[in-house]
């Protein structure tokens, strides 16, 4: 994709799932990538499996995005290595589903701390480097849960709703510096974090409501991130691209037994009977 090769990126949550697919895609596009994750073993795996293929273009930083100093350290590492930061992909996130009346303050705070406050730290730290550069793209992994909510996930849904407002706010304020801020909103993606995709009972029921009839693959989300990062989307900012296989388009109905009153078909029936 245009404008990516030779540029530098940070990807959070790079060790697994969607973040790993994004990292792989950006390396394939010729970018230098700093992969950030809280799990050291996941980063070691990433380096072993991708580092050798893309010699010298992948480095990793173990960091918890809910800690501002960790995020700043990751950004410093990218700038020290590559002298600039062209793309920040704020992808890391956690979820949980638990009986809504029993969601504890601790549980609420952890999800908000990582997903919303952590994403704020990422977007702001990236912007602090990008503003003087007068150039940059920020892409956030949000979710359809920002507005098409799922049961017993008050904390997660609220965190993604907040991310949406953050993305729009940052896009509004940073556009004047040539910085674009967008998000991708997947519904259900096959990763370890989704407890639905491999559930033998519930997965088929869920898929009955998905026009494309399947769950997303992480690579399909990575394609959207690459597009939003590239010059191909140079006039898009503050937007969310929904990747849900059609899940949130509407609801299937049975066909009515009879034409509905007032319709042309009902009138035709009436004519025939006289
Ligand atoms: N899987 C889905 O169905 C789905 C749907 C919509 C949105 N999302 C979003 O996509 C993003 C990635 O999710 P995934 O499904 O790939 O999950 P995943 O668990 O497979 O990967 C998430 C990665 O983020 C890392 N991480 C978690 N907390 C972190 C922290 N505090 N600091 C740094 N790294 C941290 C984890 O170690 C892990 O490697 C999340 O923001 C999630 O909310 C996922």
PDB file of C-alpha atoms and ligand atoms in Angstrom:
ATOM      1  CA  UNK A   1       0.000   0.000   0.000  1.00  0.00           C
ATOM      2  CA  UNK A   2       1.167   3.501  -0.839  1.00  0.00           C
ATOM      3  CA  UNK A   3       3.386   5.346   1.612  1.00  0.00           C
ATOM      4  CA  UNK A   4       4.226   2.544   4.026  1.00  0.00           C
ATOM      5  CA  UNK A   5       7.555   1.060   2.894  1.00  0.00           C
ATOM      6  CA  UNK A   6      10.532   2.364   4.854  1.00  0.00           C
ATOM      7  CA  UNK A   7       8.315   4.110   7.417  1.00  0.00           C
ATOM      8  CA  UNK A   8       8.176   3.244  11.125  1.00  0.00           C
ATOM      9  CA  UNK A   9       5.271   1.945  13.187  1.00  0.00           C
ATOM     10  CA  UNK A  10       4.401   0.908  16.719  1.00  0.00           C
ATOM     11  CA  UNK A  11       1.796  -1.836  17.195  1.00  0.00           C
ATOM     12  CA  UNK A  12       0.432  -2.567  20.675  1.00  0.00           C
ATOM     13  CA  UNK A  13      -0.859  -6.026  21.524  1.00  0.00           C
ATOM     14  CA  UNK A  14       1.526  -7.297  18.850  1.00  0.00           C
ATOM     15  CA  UNK A  15       2.074 -10.681  20.475  1.00  0.00           C
ATOM     16  CA  UNK A  16      -1.250 -12.313  19.680  1.00  0.00           C
ATOM     17  CA  UNK A  17      -4.373 -12.263  17.568  1.00  0.00           C
ATOM     18  CA  UNK A  18      -5.219  -9.113  15.628  1.00  0.00           C
ATOM     19  CA  UNK A  19      -2.069  -7.240  16.729  1.00  0.00           C
ATOM     20  CA  UNK A  20       0.146 -10.028  15.521  1.00  0.00           C
ATOM     21  CA  UNK A  21      -1.615 -10.074  12.140  1.00  0.00           C
ATOM     22  CA  UNK A  22      -1.218  -6.277  11.898  1.00  0.00           C
ATOM     23  CA  UNK A  23       2.495  -6.563  12.712  1.00  0.00           C
ATOM     24  CA  UNK A  24       2.952  -9.232  10.058  1.00  0.00           C
ATOM     25  CA  UNK A  25       1.085  -7.169   7.455  1.00  0.00           C
ATOM     26  CA  UNK A  26       3.033  -3.965   8.156  1.00  0.00           C
ATOM     27  CA  UNK A  27       6.347  -5.847   7.957  1.00  0.00           C
ATOM     28  CA  UNK A  28       5.177  -7.311   4.654  1.00  0.00           C
ATOM     29  CA  UNK A  29       4.479  -3.736   3.470  1.00  0.00           C
ATOM     30  CA  UNK A  30       8.145  -2.901   4.195  1.00  0.00           C
ATOM     31  CA  UNK A  31       7.644  -0.959   7.432  1.00  0.00           C
ATOM     32  CA  UNK A  32       9.933  -0.961  10.459  1.00  0.00           C
ATOM     33  CA  UNK A  33       7.805  -2.185  13.350  1.00  0.00           C
ATOM     34  CA  UNK A  34       8.182  -1.909  17.107  1.00  0.00           C
ATOM     35  CA  UNK A  35       5.908  -4.596  18.544  1.00  0.00           C
ATOM     36  CA  UNK A  36       4.637  -3.831  22.044  1.00  0.00           C
ATOM     37  CA  UNK A  37       3.002  -6.314  24.386  1.00  0.00           C
ATOM     38  CA  UNK A  38       2.665  -6.965  28.095  1.00  0.00           C
ATOM     39  CA  UNK A  39       3.495 -10.681  27.591  1.00  0.00           C
ATOM     40  CA  UNK A  40       7.236 -11.294  27.142  1.00  0.00           C
ATOM     41  CA  UNK A  41       6.770 -14.872  25.853  1.00  0.00           C
ATOM     42  CA  UNK A  42       4.422 -13.669  23.124  1.00  0.00           C
ATOM     43  CA  UNK A  43       7.024 -11.107  22.019  1.00  0.00           C
ATOM     44  CA  UNK A  44       9.759 -13.757  22.044  1.00  0.00           C
ATOM     45  CA  UNK A  45       7.587 -15.949  19.792  1.00  0.00           C
ATOM     46  CA  UNK A  46       6.962 -12.985  17.500  1.00  0.00           C
ATOM     47  CA  UNK A  47      10.678 -12.247  17.198  1.00  0.00           C
ATOM     48  CA  UNK A  48      11.521 -15.883  16.530  1.00  0.00           C
ATOM     49  CA  UNK A  49       8.810 -16.375  13.926  1.00  0.00           C
ATOM     50  CA  UNK A  50       8.811 -13.009  12.126  1.00  0.00           C
ATOM     51  CA  UNK A  51      12.153 -11.400  13.007  1.00  0.00           C
ATOM     52  CA  UNK A  52      14.204 -13.752  10.861  1.00  0.00           C
ATOM     53  CA  UNK A  53      11.948 -13.278   7.809  1.00  0.00           C
ATOM     54  CA  UNK A  54      12.050  -9.476   8.026  1.00  0.00           C
ATOM     55  CA  UNK A  55      15.650  -9.095   9.092  1.00  0.00           C
ATOM     56  CA  UNK A  56      16.296  -6.087  11.281  1.00  0.00           C
ATOM     57  CA  UNK A  57      12.902  -4.460  10.784  1.00  0.00           C
ATOM     58  CA  UNK A  58      11.144  -5.893  13.865  1.00  0.00           C
ATOM     59  CA  UNK A  59      12.042  -5.013  17.433  1.00  0.00           C
ATOM     60  CA  UNK A  60       9.935  -5.498  20.541  1.00  0.00           C
ATOM     61  CA  UNK A  61       9.258  -3.693  23.804  1.00  0.00           C
ATOM     62  CA  UNK A  62       7.551  -5.310  26.767  1.00  0.00           C
ATOM     63  CA  UNK A  63       5.155  -2.717  28.123  1.00  0.00           C
ATOM     64  CA  UNK A  64       1.777  -2.354  29.808  1.00  0.00           C
ATOM     65  CA  UNK A  65      -0.211   0.313  27.964  1.00  0.00           C
ATOM     66  CA  UNK A  66      -2.143   1.192  31.118  1.00  0.00           C
ATOM     67  CA  UNK A  67       1.123   2.686  32.459  1.00  0.00           C
ATOM     68  CA  UNK A  68       2.033   6.000  30.888  1.00  0.00           C
ATOM     69  CA  UNK A  69       5.775   5.531  31.490  1.00  0.00           C
ATOM     70  CA  UNK A  70       5.653   2.183  29.623  1.00  0.00           C
ATOM     71  CA  UNK A  71       3.957   3.772  26.614  1.00  0.00           C
ATOM     72  CA  UNK A  72       6.472   6.644  26.606  1.00  0.00           C
ATOM     73  CA  UNK A  73       9.327   4.126  26.732  1.00  0.00           C
ATOM     74  CA  UNK A  74       7.937   2.285  23.687  1.00  0.00           C
ATOM     75  CA  UNK A  75       7.629   5.544  21.740  1.00  0.00           C
ATOM     76  CA  UNK A  76      11.176   6.557  22.722  1.00  0.00           C
ATOM     77  CA  UNK A  77      12.455   3.204  21.512  1.00  0.00           C
ATOM     78  CA  UNK A  78      10.897   3.734  18.081  1.00  0.00           C
ATOM     79  CA  UNK A  79      12.174   7.307  17.746  1.00  0.00           C
ATOM     80  CA  UNK A  80      15.699   6.328  18.881  1.00  0.00           C
ATOM     81  CA  UNK A  81      15.843   3.533  16.337  1.00  0.00           C
ATOM     82  CA  UNK A  82      14.142   5.176  13.358  1.00  0.00           C
ATOM     83  CA  UNK A  83      14.269   8.918  14.156  1.00  0.00           C
ATOM     84  CA  UNK A  84      10.522   9.215  13.601  1.00  0.00           C
ATOM     85  CA  UNK A  85       7.140   7.647  14.222  1.00  0.00           C
ATOM     86  CA  UNK A  86       4.864   7.475  11.181  1.00  0.00           C
ATOM     87  CA  UNK A  87       2.171   5.129  12.452  1.00  0.00           C
ATOM     88  CA  UNK A  88       0.830   4.153  15.865  1.00  0.00           C
ATOM     89  CA  UNK A  89      -1.579   1.222  15.957  1.00  0.00           C
ATOM     90  CA  UNK A  90      -3.287   1.237  19.364  1.00  0.00           C
ATOM     91  CA  UNK A  91      -4.648  -2.278  19.249  1.00  0.00           C
ATOM     92  CA  UNK A  92      -4.024  -3.850  22.685  1.00  0.00           C
ATOM     93  CA  UNK A  93      -7.147  -4.501  24.684  1.00  0.00           C
ATOM     94  CA  UNK A  94      -8.798  -6.888  27.107  1.00  0.00           C
ATOM     95  CA  UNK A  95     -12.369  -8.017  27.649  1.00  0.00           C
ATOM     96  CA  UNK A  96     -14.508  -9.919  30.083  1.00  0.00           C
ATOM     97  CA  UNK A  97     -18.125 -10.987  30.369  1.00  0.00           C
ATOM     98  CA  UNK A  98     -19.543 -11.513  33.833  1.00  0.00           C
ATOM     99  CA  UNK A  99     -23.000 -11.216  35.404  1.00  0.00           C
ATOM    100  CA  UNK A 100     -23.716  -7.504  35.129  1.00  0.00           C
ATOM    101  CA  UNK A 101     -24.886  -7.052  38.707  1.00  0.00           C
ATOM    102  CA  UNK A 102     -21.662  -8.591  39.948  1.00  0.00           C
ATOM    103  CA  UNK A 103     -19.129  -6.585  37.913  1.00  0.00           C
ATOM    104  CA  UNK A 104     -16.716  -5.406  40.592  1.00  0.00           C
ATOM    105  CA  UNK A 105     -15.083  -1.996  40.735  1.00  0.00           C
ATOM    106  CA  UNK A 106     -11.728  -3.740  40.218  1.00  0.00           C
ATOM    107  CA  UNK A 107     -12.979  -5.463  37.081  1.00  0.00           C
ATOM    108  CA  UNK A 108     -14.500  -2.224  35.716  1.00  0.00           C
ATOM    109  CA  UNK A 109     -11.316  -0.255  36.442  1.00  0.00           C
ATOM    110  CA  UNK A 110      -8.954  -2.794  34.848  1.00  0.00           C
ATOM    111  CA  UNK A 111     -10.839  -2.824  31.549  1.00  0.00           C
ATOM    112  CA  UNK A 112     -11.222   0.969  31.480  1.00  0.00           C
ATOM    113  CA  UNK A 113      -7.541   1.386  32.519  1.00  0.00           C
ATOM    114  CA  UNK A 114      -6.229  -0.801  29.707  1.00  0.00           C
ATOM    115  CA  UNK A 115      -8.707  -0.150  26.900  1.00  0.00           C
ATOM    116  CA  UNK A 116      -9.614   3.498  27.371  1.00  0.00           C
ATOM    117  CA  UNK A 117      -6.910   5.117  29.504  1.00  0.00           C
ATOM    118  CA  UNK A 118      -4.218   2.988  27.855  1.00  0.00           C
ATOM    119  CA  UNK A 119      -5.422   3.984  24.399  1.00  0.00           C
ATOM    120  CA  UNK A 120      -5.436   7.630  25.521  1.00  0.00           C
ATOM    121  CA  UNK A 121      -1.780   7.292  26.638  1.00  0.00           C
ATOM    122  CA  UNK A 122      -0.927   5.760  23.235  1.00  0.00           C
ATOM    123  CA  UNK A 123      -2.725   8.360  21.132  1.00  0.00           C
ATOM    124  CA  UNK A 124      -1.310  11.273  23.134  1.00  0.00           C
ATOM    125  CA  UNK A 125       2.267   9.917  23.186  1.00  0.00           C
ATOM    126  CA  UNK A 126       2.116   9.302  19.440  1.00  0.00           C
ATOM    127  CA  UNK A 127       0.726  12.784  18.801  1.00  0.00           C
ATOM    128  CA  UNK A 128       3.518  14.392  20.839  1.00  0.00           C
ATOM    129  CA  UNK A 129       6.029  12.995  18.342  1.00  0.00           C
ATOM    130  CA  UNK A 130       3.874  13.437  15.246  1.00  0.00           C
ATOM    131  CA  UNK A 131       2.884  17.090  15.801  1.00  0.00           C
ATOM    132  CA  UNK A 132       6.443  18.429  15.346  1.00  0.00           C
ATOM    133  CA  UNK A 133       6.852  16.043  12.369  1.00  0.00           C
ATOM    134  CA  UNK A 134       3.658  17.507  10.839  1.00  0.00           C
ATOM    135  CA  UNK A 135       2.828  13.980   9.702  1.00  0.00           C
ATOM    136  CA  UNK A 136       1.455  10.703  11.019  1.00  0.00           C
ATOM    137  CA  UNK A 137      -1.381   8.214  11.193  1.00  0.00           C
ATOM    138  CA  UNK A 138      -2.978   6.672  14.255  1.00  0.00           C
ATOM    139  CA  UNK A 139      -5.239   3.650  13.967  1.00  0.00           C
ATOM    140  CA  UNK A 140      -7.147   2.251  16.938  1.00  0.00           C
ATOM    141  CA  UNK A 141      -8.778  -1.164  17.253  1.00  0.00           C
ATOM    142  CA  UNK A 142     -12.214  -0.343  18.581  1.00  0.00           C
ATOM    143  CA  UNK A 143     -15.176  -2.721  18.259  1.00  0.00           C
ATOM    144  CA  UNK A 144     -18.789  -2.795  17.130  1.00  0.00           C
ATOM    145  CA  UNK A 145     -19.387  -3.076  20.908  1.00  0.00           C
ATOM    146  CA  UNK A 146     -18.942   0.717  20.954  1.00  0.00           C
ATOM    147  CA  UNK A 147     -22.572   0.935  19.788  1.00  0.00           C
ATOM    148  CA  UNK A 148     -23.904  -2.605  19.137  1.00  0.00           C
ATOM    149  CA  UNK A 149     -23.497  -3.833  22.686  1.00  0.00           C
ATOM    150  CA  UNK A 150     -23.147  -7.374  23.983  1.00  0.00           C
ATOM    151  CA  UNK A 151     -24.704  -8.695  27.186  1.00  0.00           C
ATOM    152  CA  UNK A 152     -22.860  -8.642  30.529  1.00  0.00           C
ATOM    153  CA  UNK A 153     -19.974  -6.604  29.105  1.00  0.00           C
ATOM    154  CA  UNK A 154     -20.797  -3.169  30.550  1.00  0.00           C
ATOM    155  CA  UNK A 155     -17.125  -2.367  31.160  1.00  0.00           C
ATOM    156  CA  UNK A 156     -15.930  -3.516  27.736  1.00  0.00           C
ATOM    157  CA  UNK A 157     -18.794  -1.852  25.862  1.00  0.00           C
ATOM    158  CA  UNK A 158     -18.215   1.420  27.738  1.00  0.00           C
ATOM    159  CA  UNK A 159     -14.460   1.297  27.073  1.00  0.00           C
ATOM    160  CA  UNK A 160     -15.012   0.926  23.326  1.00  0.00           C
ATOM    161  CA  UNK A 161     -17.671   3.663  23.304  1.00  0.00           C
ATOM    162  CA  UNK A 162     -15.137   5.925  24.989  1.00  0.00           C
ATOM    163  CA  UNK A 163     -12.493   4.988  22.424  1.00  0.00           C
ATOM    164  CA  UNK A 164     -14.842   6.137  19.660  1.00  0.00           C
ATOM    165  CA  UNK A 165     -15.170   9.578  21.240  1.00  0.00           C
ATOM    166  CA  UNK A 166     -11.401   9.698  21.799  1.00  0.00           C
ATOM    167  CA  UNK A 167     -10.696   8.893  18.136  1.00  0.00           C
ATOM    168  CA  UNK A 168     -13.033  11.626  16.945  1.00  0.00           C
ATOM    169  CA  UNK A 169     -11.610  14.129  19.454  1.00  0.00           C
ATOM    170  CA  UNK A 170      -8.008  13.411  18.464  1.00  0.00           C
ATOM    171  CA  UNK A 171      -8.858  13.566  14.753  1.00  0.00           C
ATOM    172  CA  UNK A 172     -10.491  16.971  15.246  1.00  0.00           C
ATOM    173  CA  UNK A 173      -7.508  18.446  17.082  1.00  0.00           C
ATOM    174  CA  UNK A 174      -4.660  16.813  15.153  1.00  0.00           C
ATOM    175  CA  UNK A 175      -5.855  17.256  11.566  1.00  0.00           C
ATOM    176  CA  UNK A 176      -4.199  20.664  11.339  1.00  0.00           C
ATOM    177  CA  UNK A 177      -0.815  18.948  11.820  1.00  0.00           C
ATOM    178  CA  UNK A 178      -1.371  16.454   9.022  1.00  0.00           C
ATOM    179  CA  UNK A 179      -2.174  13.640  11.466  1.00  0.00           C
ATOM    180  CA  UNK A 180      -5.085  11.309  10.699  1.00  0.00           C
ATOM    181  CA  UNK A 181      -6.792   9.286  13.442  1.00  0.00           C
ATOM    182  CA  UNK A 182      -9.197   6.460  12.594  1.00  0.00           C
ATOM    183  CA  UNK A 183     -10.455   3.197  13.999  1.00  0.00           C
ATOM    184  CA  UNK A 184     -11.471  -0.240  12.867  1.00  0.00           C
ATOM    185  CA  UNK A 185     -14.526  -1.820  14.488  1.00  0.00           C
ATOM    186  CA  UNK A 186     -14.559  -5.604  14.209  1.00  0.00           C
ATOM    187  CA  UNK A 187     -17.404  -7.703  15.541  1.00  0.00           C
ATOM    188  CA  UNK A 188     -16.228 -11.265  16.168  1.00  0.00           C
ATOM    189  CA  UNK A 189     -12.709 -12.288  15.151  1.00  0.00           C
ATOM    190  CA  UNK A 190     -11.105 -15.700  15.577  1.00  0.00           C
ATOM    191  CA  UNK A 191      -8.558 -15.027  18.355  1.00  0.00           C
ATOM    192  CA  UNK A 192      -7.907 -16.437  21.811  1.00  0.00           C
ATOM    193  CA  UNK A 193      -9.889 -13.519  23.264  1.00  0.00           C
ATOM    194  CA  UNK A 194     -13.144 -14.589  21.664  1.00  0.00           C
ATOM    195  CA  UNK A 195     -14.974 -17.200  23.718  1.00  0.00           C
ATOM    196  CA  UNK A 196     -17.740 -17.432  21.114  1.00  0.00           C
ATOM    197  CA  UNK A 197     -16.023 -18.539  17.911  1.00  0.00           C
ATOM    198  CA  UNK A 198     -15.301 -22.102  19.058  1.00  0.00           C
ATOM    199  CA  UNK A 199     -18.407 -22.641  21.171  1.00  0.00           C
ATOM    200  CA  UNK A 200     -20.139 -25.617  19.519  1.00  0.00           C
ATOM    201  CA  UNK A 201     -23.599 -24.530  20.688  1.00  0.00           C
ATOM    202  CA  UNK A 202     -23.488 -20.772  20.445  1.00  0.00           C
ATOM    203  CA  UNK A 203     -21.205 -20.176  17.426  1.00  0.00           C
ATOM    204  CA  UNK A 204     -23.697 -21.544  14.836  1.00  0.00           C
ATOM    205  CA  UNK A 205     -26.535 -19.565  16.459  1.00  0.00           C
ATOM    206  CA  UNK A 206     -24.457 -16.383  16.301  1.00  0.00           C
ATOM    207  CA  UNK A 207     -23.531 -17.004  12.677  1.00  0.00           C
ATOM    208  CA  UNK A 208     -27.206 -17.268  11.682  1.00  0.00           C
ATOM    209  CA  UNK A 209     -27.283 -13.502  12.190  1.00  0.00           C
ATOM    210  CA  UNK A 210     -24.137 -12.804  10.122  1.00  0.00           C
ATOM    211  CA  UNK A 211     -24.926 -12.305   6.406  1.00  0.00           C
ATOM    212  CA  UNK A 212     -21.418 -13.445   5.386  1.00  0.00           C
ATOM    213  CA  UNK A 213     -21.933 -16.542   7.544  1.00  0.00           C
ATOM    214  CA  UNK A 214     -18.513 -16.699   9.202  1.00  0.00           C
ATOM    215  CA  UNK A 215     -16.259 -15.044  11.766  1.00  0.00           C
ATOM    216  CA  UNK A 216     -13.476 -12.667  10.719  1.00  0.00           C
ATOM    217  CA  UNK A 217      -9.848 -13.727  10.431  1.00  0.00           C
ATOM    218  CA  UNK A 218      -7.256 -11.430  12.100  1.00  0.00           C
ATOM    219  CA  UNK A 219      -5.667 -10.816   8.664  1.00  0.00           C
ATOM    220  CA  UNK A 220      -8.926  -9.263   7.466  1.00  0.00           C
ATOM    221  CA  UNK A 221      -8.707  -6.652  10.228  1.00  0.00           C
ATOM    222  CA  UNK A 222      -5.008  -6.097   9.457  1.00  0.00           C
ATOM    223  CA  UNK A 223      -5.920  -5.220   5.837  1.00  0.00           C
ATOM    224  CA  UNK A 224      -8.156  -2.400   7.057  1.00  0.00           C
ATOM    225  CA  UNK A 225      -5.436  -1.114   9.377  1.00  0.00           C
ATOM    226  CA  UNK A 226      -2.956  -1.110   6.462  1.00  0.00           C
ATOM    227  CA  UNK A 227      -5.445   0.862   4.371  1.00  0.00           C
ATOM    228  CA  UNK A 228      -6.080   3.422   7.142  1.00  0.00           C
ATOM    229  CA  UNK A 229      -2.317   3.730   7.704  1.00  0.00           C
ATOM    230  CA  UNK A 230      -1.510   4.239   4.040  1.00  0.00           C
ATOM    231  CA  UNK A 231      -1.776   7.145   1.631  1.00  0.00           C
ATOM    232  CA  UNK A 232      -4.719   5.313   0.028  1.00  0.00           C
ATOM    233  CA  UNK A 233      -6.873   6.789   2.820  1.00  0.00           C
ATOM    234  CA  UNK A 234      -5.227  10.231   2.804  1.00  0.00           C
ATOM    235  CA  UNK A 235      -8.509  12.192   3.143  1.00  0.00           C
ATOM    236  CA  UNK A 236     -10.110   9.986   5.808  1.00  0.00           C
ATOM    237  CA  UNK A 237      -9.920  11.033   9.460  1.00  0.00           C
ATOM    238  CA  UNK A 238     -12.066  10.572  12.562  1.00  0.00           C
ATOM    239  CA  UNK A 239     -13.859   7.604  11.008  1.00  0.00           C
ATOM    240  CA  UNK A 240     -14.594   4.058  12.077  1.00  0.00           C
ATOM    241  CA  UNK A 241     -14.572   1.251   9.531  1.00  0.00           C
ATOM    242  CA  UNK A 242     -16.953  -1.505  10.560  1.00  0.00           C
ATOM    243  CA  UNK A 243     -15.840  -5.066   9.795  1.00  0.00           C
ATOM    244  CA  UNK A 244     -18.705  -7.246  10.953  1.00  0.00           C
ATOM    245  CA  UNK A 245     -19.671  -9.462   8.016  1.00  0.00           C
ATOM    246  CA  UNK A 246     -22.987  -7.587   7.997  1.00  0.00           C
ATOM    247  CA  UNK A 247     -23.980  -8.538  11.567  1.00  0.00           C
ATOM    248  CA  UNK A 248     -25.234  -5.071  12.517  1.00  0.00           C
ATOM    249  CA  UNK A 249     -27.072  -4.316   9.253  1.00  0.00           C
ATOM    250  CA  UNK A 250     -30.462  -5.497  10.410  1.00  0.00           C
ATOM    251  CA  UNK A 251     -32.549  -8.453  11.404  1.00  0.00           C
ATOM    252  CA  UNK A 252     -33.933 -11.311   9.320  1.00  0.00           C
ATOM    253  CA  UNK A 253     -37.754 -11.689   9.313  1.00  0.00           C
ATOM    254  CA  UNK A 254     -39.945 -14.546   8.131  1.00  0.00           C
ATOM    255  CA  UNK A 255     -41.952 -13.824   4.957  1.00  0.00           C
ATOM    256  CA  UNK A 256     -45.559 -12.892   5.832  1.00  0.00           C
ATOM    257  CA  UNK A 257     -48.178 -15.527   5.092  1.00  0.00           C
ATOM    258  CA  UNK A 258     -50.250 -12.936   3.196  1.00  0.00           C
ATOM    259  CA  UNK A 259     -49.296  -9.707   1.334  1.00  0.00           C
ATOM    260  CA  UNK A 260     -49.413  -6.833   3.817  1.00  0.00           C
ATOM    261  CA  UNK A 261     -52.424  -4.452   3.763  1.00  0.00           C
ATOM    262  CA  UNK A 262     -52.130  -1.579   1.261  1.00  0.00           C
ATOM    263  CA  UNK A 263     -49.308  -3.186  -0.732  1.00  0.00           C
ATOM    264  CA  UNK A 264     -49.480  -3.670  -4.518  1.00  0.00           C
ATOM    265  CA  UNK A 265     -49.566  -7.418  -3.986  1.00  0.00           C
ATOM    266  CA  UNK A 266     -52.563  -7.106  -1.654  1.00  0.00           C
ATOM    267  CA  UNK A 267     -54.365  -4.912  -4.201  1.00  0.00           C
ATOM    268  CA  UNK A 268     -53.679  -7.442  -6.981  1.00  0.00           C
ATOM    269  CA  UNK A 269     -55.221 -10.203  -4.893  1.00  0.00           C
ATOM    270  CA  UNK A 270     -58.272  -8.016  -4.316  1.00  0.00           C
ATOM    271  CA  UNK A 271     -58.642  -7.371  -8.098  1.00  0.00           C
ATOM    272  CA  UNK A 272     -58.415 -11.053  -8.937  1.00  0.00           C
ATOM    273  CA  UNK A 273     -61.131 -11.991  -6.436  1.00  0.00           C
ATOM    274  CA  UNK A 274     -63.644  -9.666  -8.216  1.00  0.00           C
TER     275      UNK A 274
HETATM  276  N1  LIG B   1     -11.318 -10.896  18.976  1.00  0.00           N
HETATM  277  C1  LIG B   1     -12.423 -10.217  18.729  1.00  0.00           C
HETATM  278  O1  LIG B   1     -13.479 -10.785  18.420  1.00  0.00           O
HETATM  279  C2  LIG B   1     -12.393  -8.694  18.792  1.00  0.00           C
HETATM  280  C3  LIG B   1     -13.518  -8.013  18.301  1.00  0.00           C
HETATM  281  C4  LIG B   1     -13.520  -6.625  18.339  1.00  0.00           C
HETATM  282  C5  LIG B   1     -12.437  -5.942  18.838  1.00  0.00           C
HETATM  283  N2  LIG B   1     -11.364  -6.630  19.329  1.00  0.00           N
HETATM  284  C6  LIG B   1     -10.255  -5.856  19.860  1.00  0.00           C
HETATM  285  O2  LIG B   1      -9.080  -6.204  19.175  1.00  0.00           O
HETATM  286  C7  LIG B   1      -7.954  -5.958  20.011  1.00  0.00           C
HETATM  287  C8  LIG B   1      -7.058  -7.178  20.010  1.00  0.00           C
HETATM  288  O3  LIG B   1      -7.793  -8.268  20.541  1.00  0.00           O
HETATM  289  P1  LIG B   1      -7.463  -9.785  20.172  1.00  0.00           P
HETATM  290  O4  LIG B   1      -8.746 -10.456  19.915  1.00  0.00           O
HETATM  291  O5  LIG B   1      -6.371  -9.858  19.156  1.00  0.00           O
HETATM  292  O6  LIG B   1      -6.941 -10.270  21.614  1.00  0.00           O
HETATM  293  P2  LIG B   1      -5.680 -11.188  22.013  1.00  0.00           P
HETATM  294  O7  LIG B   1      -5.850 -11.493  23.462  1.00  0.00           O
HETATM  295  O8  LIG B   1      -5.532 -12.311  21.052  1.00  0.00           O
HETATM  296  O9  LIG B   1      -4.451 -10.199  21.827  1.00  0.00           O
HETATM  297  C9  LIG B   1      -4.349  -9.048  22.602  1.00  0.00           C
HETATM  298  C10 LIG B   1      -2.893  -8.766  22.897  1.00  0.00           C
HETATM  299  O10 LIG B   1      -2.825  -7.562  23.680  1.00  0.00           O
HETATM  300  C11 LIG B   1      -1.915  -7.769  24.745  1.00  0.00           C
HETATM  301  N3  LIG B   1      -2.265  -6.916  25.884  1.00  0.00           N
HETATM  302  C12 LIG B   1      -3.326  -7.064  26.729  1.00  0.00           C
HETATM  303  N4  LIG B   1      -3.280  -6.122  27.668  1.00  0.00           N
HETATM  304  C13 LIG B   1      -2.188  -5.358  27.419  1.00  0.00           C
HETATM  305  C14 LIG B   1      -1.613  -4.244  28.059  1.00  0.00           C
HETATM  306  N5  LIG B   1      -2.131  -3.730  29.171  1.00  0.00           N
HETATM  307  N6  LIG B   1      -0.494  -3.697  27.516  1.00  0.00           N
HETATM  308  C15 LIG B   1       0.064  -4.229  26.419  1.00  0.00           C
HETATM  309  N7  LIG B   1      -0.422  -5.306  25.771  1.00  0.00           N
HETATM  310  C16 LIG B   1      -1.535  -5.860  26.279  1.00  0.00           C
HETATM  311  C17 LIG B   1      -2.059  -9.245  25.097  1.00  0.00           C
HETATM  312  O11 LIG B   1      -0.933  -9.717  25.809  1.00  0.00           O
HETATM  313  C18 LIG B   1      -2.228  -9.872  23.723  1.00  0.00           C
HETATM  314  O12 LIG B   1      -0.990 -10.234  23.158  1.00  0.00           O
HETATM  315  C19 LIG B   1      -8.531  -5.576  21.373  1.00  0.00           C
HETATM  316  O13 LIG B   1      -8.532  -4.171  21.518  1.00  0.00           O
HETATM  317  C20 LIG B   1      -9.933  -6.107  21.321  1.00  0.00           C
HETATM  318  O14 LIG B   1     -10.823  -5.398  22.167  1.00  0.00           O
HETATM  319  C21 LIG B   1     -11.327  -7.987  19.303  1.00  0.00           C
END
